[in-house]
Short mmCIF file of C-alpha atoms in Angstrom, two decimals:
data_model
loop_
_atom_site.label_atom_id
_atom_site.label_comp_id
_atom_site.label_asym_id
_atom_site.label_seq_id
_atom_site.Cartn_x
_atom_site.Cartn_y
_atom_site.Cartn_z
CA UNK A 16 -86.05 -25.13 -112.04
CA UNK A 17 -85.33 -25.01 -116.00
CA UNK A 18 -83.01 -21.67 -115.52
CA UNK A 19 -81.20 -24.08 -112.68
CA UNK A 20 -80.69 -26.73 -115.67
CA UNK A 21 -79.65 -24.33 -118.17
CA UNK A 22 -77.14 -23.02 -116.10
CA UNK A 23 -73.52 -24.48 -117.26
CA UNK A 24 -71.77 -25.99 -114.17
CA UNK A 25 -68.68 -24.19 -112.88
CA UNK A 26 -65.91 -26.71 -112.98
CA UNK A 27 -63.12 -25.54 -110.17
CA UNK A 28 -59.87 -25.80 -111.76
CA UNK A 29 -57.45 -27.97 -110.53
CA UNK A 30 -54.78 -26.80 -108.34
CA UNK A 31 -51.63 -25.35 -109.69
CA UNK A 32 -48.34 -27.43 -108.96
CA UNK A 33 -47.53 -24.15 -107.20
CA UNK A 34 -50.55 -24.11 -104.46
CA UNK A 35 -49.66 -28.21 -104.41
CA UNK A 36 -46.26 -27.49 -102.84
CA UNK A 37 -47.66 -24.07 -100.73
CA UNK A 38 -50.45 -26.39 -98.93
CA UNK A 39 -47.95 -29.38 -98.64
CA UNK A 40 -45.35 -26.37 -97.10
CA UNK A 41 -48.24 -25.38 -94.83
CA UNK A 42 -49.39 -28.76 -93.75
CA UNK A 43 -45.81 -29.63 -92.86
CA UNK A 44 -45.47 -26.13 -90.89
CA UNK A 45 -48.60 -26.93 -88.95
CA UNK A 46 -47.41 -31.21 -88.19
CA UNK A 47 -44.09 -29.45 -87.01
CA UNK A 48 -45.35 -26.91 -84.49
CA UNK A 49 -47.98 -29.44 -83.21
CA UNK A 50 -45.47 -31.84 -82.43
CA UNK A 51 -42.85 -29.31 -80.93
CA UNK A 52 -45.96 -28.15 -78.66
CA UNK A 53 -47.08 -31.49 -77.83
CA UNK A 54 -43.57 -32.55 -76.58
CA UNK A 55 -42.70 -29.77 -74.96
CA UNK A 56 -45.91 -30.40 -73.30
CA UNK A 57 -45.02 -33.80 -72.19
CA UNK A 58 -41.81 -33.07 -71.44
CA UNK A 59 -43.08 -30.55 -68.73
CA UNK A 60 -45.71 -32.53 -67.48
CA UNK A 61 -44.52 -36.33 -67.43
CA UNK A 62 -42.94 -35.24 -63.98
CA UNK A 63 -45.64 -34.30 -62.49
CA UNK A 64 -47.53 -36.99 -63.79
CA UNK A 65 -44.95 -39.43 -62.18
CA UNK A 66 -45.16 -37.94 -58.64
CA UNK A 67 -48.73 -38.54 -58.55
CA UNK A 68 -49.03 -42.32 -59.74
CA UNK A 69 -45.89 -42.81 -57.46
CA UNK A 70 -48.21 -40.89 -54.31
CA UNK A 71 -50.49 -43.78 -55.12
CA UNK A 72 -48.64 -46.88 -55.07
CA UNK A 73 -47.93 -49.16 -51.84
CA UNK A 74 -45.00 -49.41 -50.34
CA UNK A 75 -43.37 -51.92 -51.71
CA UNK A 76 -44.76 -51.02 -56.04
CA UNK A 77 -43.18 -47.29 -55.33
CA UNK A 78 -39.36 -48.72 -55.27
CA UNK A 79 -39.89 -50.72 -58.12
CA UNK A 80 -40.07 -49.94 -61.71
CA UNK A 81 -43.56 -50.08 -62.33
CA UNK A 82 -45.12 -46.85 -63.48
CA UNK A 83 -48.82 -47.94 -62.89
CA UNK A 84 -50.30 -48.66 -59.20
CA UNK A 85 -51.56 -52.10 -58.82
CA UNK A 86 -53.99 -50.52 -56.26
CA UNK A 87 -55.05 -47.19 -55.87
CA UNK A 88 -53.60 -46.21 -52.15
CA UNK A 89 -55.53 -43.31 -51.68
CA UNK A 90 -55.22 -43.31 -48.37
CA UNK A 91 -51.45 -42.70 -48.60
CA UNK A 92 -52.97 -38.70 -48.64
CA UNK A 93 -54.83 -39.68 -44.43
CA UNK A 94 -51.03 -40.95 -43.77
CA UNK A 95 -49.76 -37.34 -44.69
CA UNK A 96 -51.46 -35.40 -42.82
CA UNK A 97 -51.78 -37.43 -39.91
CA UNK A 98 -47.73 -36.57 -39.87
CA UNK A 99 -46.97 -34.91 -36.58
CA UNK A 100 -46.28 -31.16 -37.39
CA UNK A 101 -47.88 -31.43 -41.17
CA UNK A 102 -51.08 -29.26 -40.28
CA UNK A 103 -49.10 -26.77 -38.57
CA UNK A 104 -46.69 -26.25 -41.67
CA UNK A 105 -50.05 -25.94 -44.23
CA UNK A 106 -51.35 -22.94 -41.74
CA UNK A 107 -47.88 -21.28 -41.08
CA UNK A 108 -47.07 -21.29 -44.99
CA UNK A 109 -51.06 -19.86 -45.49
CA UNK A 110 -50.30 -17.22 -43.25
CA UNK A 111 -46.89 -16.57 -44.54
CA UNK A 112 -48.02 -16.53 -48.36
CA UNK A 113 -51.16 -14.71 -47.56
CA UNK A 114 -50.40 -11.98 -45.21
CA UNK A 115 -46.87 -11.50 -47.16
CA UNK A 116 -48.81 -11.34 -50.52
CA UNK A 117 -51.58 -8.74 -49.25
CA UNK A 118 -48.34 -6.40 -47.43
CA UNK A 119 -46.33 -6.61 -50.39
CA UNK A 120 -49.39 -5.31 -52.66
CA UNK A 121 -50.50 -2.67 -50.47
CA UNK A 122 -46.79 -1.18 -49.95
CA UNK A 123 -45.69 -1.35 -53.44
CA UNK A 124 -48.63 0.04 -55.37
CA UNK A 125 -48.80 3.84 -54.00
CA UNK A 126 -44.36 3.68 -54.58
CA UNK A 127 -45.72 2.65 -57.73
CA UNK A 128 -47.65 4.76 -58.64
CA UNK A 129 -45.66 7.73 -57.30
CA UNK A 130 -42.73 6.68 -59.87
CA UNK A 131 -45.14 6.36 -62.94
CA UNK A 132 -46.95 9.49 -62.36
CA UNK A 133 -45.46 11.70 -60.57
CA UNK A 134 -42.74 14.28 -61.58
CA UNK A 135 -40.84 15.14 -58.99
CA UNK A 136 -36.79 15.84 -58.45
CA UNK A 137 -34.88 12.51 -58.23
CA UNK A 138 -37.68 10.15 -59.73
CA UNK A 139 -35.02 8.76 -61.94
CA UNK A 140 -32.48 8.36 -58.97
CA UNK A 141 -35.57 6.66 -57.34
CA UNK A 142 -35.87 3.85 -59.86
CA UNK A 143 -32.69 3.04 -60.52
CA UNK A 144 -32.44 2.59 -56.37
CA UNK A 145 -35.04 0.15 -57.04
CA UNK A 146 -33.60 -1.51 -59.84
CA UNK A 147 -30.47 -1.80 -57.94
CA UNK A 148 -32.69 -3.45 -55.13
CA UNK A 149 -33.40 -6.02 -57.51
CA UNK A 150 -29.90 -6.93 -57.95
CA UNK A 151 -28.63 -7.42 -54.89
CA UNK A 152 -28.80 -10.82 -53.47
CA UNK A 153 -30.43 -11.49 -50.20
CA UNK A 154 -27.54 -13.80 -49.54
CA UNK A 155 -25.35 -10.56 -49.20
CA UNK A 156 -27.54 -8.83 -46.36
CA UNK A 157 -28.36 -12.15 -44.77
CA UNK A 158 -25.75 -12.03 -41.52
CA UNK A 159 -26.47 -8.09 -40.86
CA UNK A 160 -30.66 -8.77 -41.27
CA UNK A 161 -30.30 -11.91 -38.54
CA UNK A 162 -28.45 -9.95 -36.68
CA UNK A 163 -31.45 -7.09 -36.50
CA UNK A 164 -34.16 -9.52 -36.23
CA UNK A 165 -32.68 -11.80 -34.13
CA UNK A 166 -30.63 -10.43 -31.64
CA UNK A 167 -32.35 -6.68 -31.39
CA UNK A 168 -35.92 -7.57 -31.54
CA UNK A 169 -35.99 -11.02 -30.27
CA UNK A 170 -37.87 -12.71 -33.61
CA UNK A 171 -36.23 -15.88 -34.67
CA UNK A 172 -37.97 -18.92 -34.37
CA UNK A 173 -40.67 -17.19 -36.38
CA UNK A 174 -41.85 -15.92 -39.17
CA UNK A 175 -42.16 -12.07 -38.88
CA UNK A 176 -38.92 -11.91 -39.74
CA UNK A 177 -39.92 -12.57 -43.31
CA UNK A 178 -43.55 -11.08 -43.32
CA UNK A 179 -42.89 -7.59 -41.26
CA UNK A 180 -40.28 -6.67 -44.22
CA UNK A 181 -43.10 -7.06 -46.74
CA UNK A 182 -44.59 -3.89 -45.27
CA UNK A 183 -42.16 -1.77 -47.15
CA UNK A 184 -42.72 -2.83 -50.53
CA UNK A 185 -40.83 -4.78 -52.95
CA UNK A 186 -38.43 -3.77 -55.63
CA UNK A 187 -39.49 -6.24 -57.80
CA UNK A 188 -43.02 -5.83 -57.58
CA UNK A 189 -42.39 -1.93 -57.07
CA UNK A 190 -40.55 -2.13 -61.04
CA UNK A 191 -43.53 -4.56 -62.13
CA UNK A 192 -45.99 -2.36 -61.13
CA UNK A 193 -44.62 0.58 -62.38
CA UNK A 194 -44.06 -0.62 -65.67
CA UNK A 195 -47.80 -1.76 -65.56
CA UNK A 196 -49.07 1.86 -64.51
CA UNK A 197 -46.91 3.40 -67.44
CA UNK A 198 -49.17 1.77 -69.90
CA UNK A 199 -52.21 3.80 -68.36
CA UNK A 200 -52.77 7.17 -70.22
CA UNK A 201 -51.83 10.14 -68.10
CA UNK A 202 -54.93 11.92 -69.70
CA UNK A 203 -57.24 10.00 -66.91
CA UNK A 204 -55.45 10.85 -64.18
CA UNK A 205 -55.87 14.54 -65.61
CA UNK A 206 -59.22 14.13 -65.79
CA UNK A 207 -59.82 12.95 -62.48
CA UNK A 208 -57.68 15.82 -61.26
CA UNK A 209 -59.78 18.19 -62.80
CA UNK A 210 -62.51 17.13 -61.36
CA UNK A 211 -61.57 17.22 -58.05
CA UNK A 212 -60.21 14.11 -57.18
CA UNK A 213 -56.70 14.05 -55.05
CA UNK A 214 -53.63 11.68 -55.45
CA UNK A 215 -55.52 9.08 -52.94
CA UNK A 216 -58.79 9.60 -54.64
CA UNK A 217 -57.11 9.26 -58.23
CA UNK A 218 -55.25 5.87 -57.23
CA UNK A 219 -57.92 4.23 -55.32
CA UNK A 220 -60.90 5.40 -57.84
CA UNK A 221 -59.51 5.46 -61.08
CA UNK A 222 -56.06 3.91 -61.24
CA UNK A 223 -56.44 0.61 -59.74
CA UNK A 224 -59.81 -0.25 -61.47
CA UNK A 225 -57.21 -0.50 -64.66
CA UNK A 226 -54.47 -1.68 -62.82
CA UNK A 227 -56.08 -4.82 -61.91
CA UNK A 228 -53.89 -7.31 -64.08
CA UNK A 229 -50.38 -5.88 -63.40
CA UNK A 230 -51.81 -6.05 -59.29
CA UNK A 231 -52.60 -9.64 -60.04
CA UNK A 232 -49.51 -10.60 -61.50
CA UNK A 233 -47.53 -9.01 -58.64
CA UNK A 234 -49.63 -10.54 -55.85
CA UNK A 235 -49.04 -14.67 -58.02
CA UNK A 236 -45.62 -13.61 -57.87
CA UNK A 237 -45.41 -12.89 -54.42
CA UNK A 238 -47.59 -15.87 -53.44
CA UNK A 239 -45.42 -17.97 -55.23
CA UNK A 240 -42.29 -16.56 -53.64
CA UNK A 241 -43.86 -16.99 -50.11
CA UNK A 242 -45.33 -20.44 -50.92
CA UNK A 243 -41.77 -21.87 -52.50
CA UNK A 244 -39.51 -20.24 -49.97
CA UNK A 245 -37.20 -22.68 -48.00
CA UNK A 246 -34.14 -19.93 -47.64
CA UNK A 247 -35.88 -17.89 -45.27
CA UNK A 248 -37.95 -20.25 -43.16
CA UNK A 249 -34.17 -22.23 -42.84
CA UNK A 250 -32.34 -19.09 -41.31
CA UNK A 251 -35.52 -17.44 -38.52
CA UNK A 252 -37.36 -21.01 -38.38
CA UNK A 253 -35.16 -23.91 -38.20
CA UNK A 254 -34.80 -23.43 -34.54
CA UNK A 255 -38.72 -23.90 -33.65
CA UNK A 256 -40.60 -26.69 -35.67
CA UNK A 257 -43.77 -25.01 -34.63
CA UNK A 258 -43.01 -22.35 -37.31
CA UNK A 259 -41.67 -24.10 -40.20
CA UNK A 260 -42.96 -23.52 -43.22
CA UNK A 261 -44.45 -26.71 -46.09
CA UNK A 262 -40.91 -26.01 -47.65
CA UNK A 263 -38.91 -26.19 -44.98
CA UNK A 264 -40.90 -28.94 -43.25
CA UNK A 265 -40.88 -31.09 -46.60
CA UNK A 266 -36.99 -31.52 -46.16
CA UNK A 267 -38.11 -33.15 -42.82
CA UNK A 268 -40.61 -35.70 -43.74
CA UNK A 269 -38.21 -36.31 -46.63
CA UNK A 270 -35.77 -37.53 -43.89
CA UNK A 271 -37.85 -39.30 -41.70
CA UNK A 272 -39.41 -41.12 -44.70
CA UNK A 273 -36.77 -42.01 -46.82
CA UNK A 274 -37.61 -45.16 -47.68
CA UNK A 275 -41.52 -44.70 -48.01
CA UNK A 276 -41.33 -42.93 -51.37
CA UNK A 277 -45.12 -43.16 -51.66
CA UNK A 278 -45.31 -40.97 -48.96
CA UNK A 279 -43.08 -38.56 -50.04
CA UNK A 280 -44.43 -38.01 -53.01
CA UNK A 281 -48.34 -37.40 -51.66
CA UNK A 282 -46.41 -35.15 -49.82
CA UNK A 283 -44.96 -33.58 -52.59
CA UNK A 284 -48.43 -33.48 -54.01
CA UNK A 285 -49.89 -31.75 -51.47
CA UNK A 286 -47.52 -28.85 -51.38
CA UNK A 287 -47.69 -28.30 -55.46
CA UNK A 288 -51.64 -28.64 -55.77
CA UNK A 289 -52.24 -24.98 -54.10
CA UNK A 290 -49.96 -23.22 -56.26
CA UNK A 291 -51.03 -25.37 -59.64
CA UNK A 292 -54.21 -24.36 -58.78
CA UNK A 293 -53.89 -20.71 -57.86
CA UNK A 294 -51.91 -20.49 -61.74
CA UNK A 295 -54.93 -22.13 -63.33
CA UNK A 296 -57.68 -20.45 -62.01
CA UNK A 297 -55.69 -16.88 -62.44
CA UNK A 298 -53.24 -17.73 -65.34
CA UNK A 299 -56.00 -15.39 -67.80
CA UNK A 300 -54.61 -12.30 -65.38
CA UNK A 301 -51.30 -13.24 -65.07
CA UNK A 302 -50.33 -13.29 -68.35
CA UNK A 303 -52.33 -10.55 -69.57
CA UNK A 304 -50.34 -8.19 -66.29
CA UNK A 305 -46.78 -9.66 -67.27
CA UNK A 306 -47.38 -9.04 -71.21
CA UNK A 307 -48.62 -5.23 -71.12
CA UNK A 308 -45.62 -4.55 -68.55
CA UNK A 309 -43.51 -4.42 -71.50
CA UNK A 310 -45.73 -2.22 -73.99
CA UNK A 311 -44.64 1.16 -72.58
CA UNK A 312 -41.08 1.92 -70.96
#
């Protein structure tokens, strides 16, 4: 205890008028990002936040100004999907995001993984086909593809029109991908050669194991595609309500409810909450397949 008392006290010198201004530099930095992040924040999610109090209102409170429901109409959500046709839209946009998404995966990993690591005559010419895939705009091949679809094999009014194409790959997710498997080391696909393993063996065993985040980014993108789409279900579907899609179908409880904004936007709820959820549950993957697409060209 007496060495404790001898000991002189360290005084901490006081800070220089340099390291005054670097911490006041740093502390205004850090207020100025925050700020940027929380309004860009709010500026994304006010919208949303809007559409739901307005689902939740009464009839009369959602066309006027207030932005707070005097009561809680939850049961604006029982009004939805008692709607004539609404059930039939959730399961034909399920089946349309679901089956599309699990085709588009299964066609456009093994093209791939064919232009990422194989070598082979015309790879090159291969890719940029695909990349010139990307650019074309469906609008362009939209009267020729009816055409096919319609008048040869007797499909519109539903959706295989959109889904059967899905069966032979994607370029976008065919470029995604292959970006994705680029950033794989060719030395264990080597080594799985070597011991024994074929080109099936190699992709199914040791290839997609790794590839699991640039697979889950191209399957969120597809989902998303399929779940969003109103272009497509307008053009085979229109015709037969009994395949319209939550997209397409929105547009018609839009019209038939114009004045019952509540309703609307529970709606509108309702058709955003799968896809808000599907991004927060698998955002972790998502971002972590789109970021290492771009490490390795």
């Amino acid at each position: 205890m007496t060495q404790l008392l001898d000991k002189p006290l360290e005084l901490k010198a006081p800070p220089t008028p340099a390291e005054r201004t670097a911490h006041r530099r740093a502390l205004l930095e850090w207020i100025a990002v925050h700020s940027l992040g929380i309004a860009a924040a709010l500026f994304f999610t006010l919208p949303f936040v809007f559409v739901l109090l307005t689902s939740l209102m009464s009839d009369s409170q959602a066309l006027s100004r207030d932005l707070i429901p005097h009561t809680w109409e939850w049961g604006n959500y029982a009004k939805v999907f008692d709607t004539p046709g609404f059930l039939t839209w959730w399961r034909n946009t399920l089946v349309y995001a679901f089956l599309g998404t699990a085709l588009t995966v299964v066609s456009s990993v093994p093209v791939a993984y064919a232009l990422a690591k194989f070598r082979f005559r015309g790879r090159n010419l291969a890719l940029m086909l695909v990349i010139s895939m990307m650019m074309l705009p469906p609008q362009v091949v939209v009267i020729p593809m009816y055409l096919f679809w319609a008048k040869q094999l007797d499909l519109s009014g539903t959706l295989w029109p959109l889904i059967i194409p899905m069966a032979f790959g994607d370029a976008f997710s065919i470029f995604l991908l292959r970006q994705f498997l680029t950033t794989i080391p060719d030395e264990y696909v080597d080594a799985a050669k070597v011991d024994g393993c074929g080109d099936l063996r190699t992709l199914l065993k040791v290839v997609l194991p790794m590839a699991k985040p640039g697979i889950a980014a191209v399957a969120l993108f597809q989902f998303f595609y399929a779940w969003n789409d109103y272009f497509g279900p307008q053009i085979y579907a229109s015709e037969n309500p009994g395949a319209w899609t939550l997209s397409y179908g929105l547009e018609s409880f839009k019209g038939a409810h114009h004045t019952d904004w509540n309703l609307t936007m529970a709606a509108t709820v309702l058709v955003m909450a799968p896809v808000i959820l599907v991004f927060f549950f698998a955002q972790k993957a998502f971002v972590e397949g789109v970021t290492l697409t771009g490490v390795k060209g």
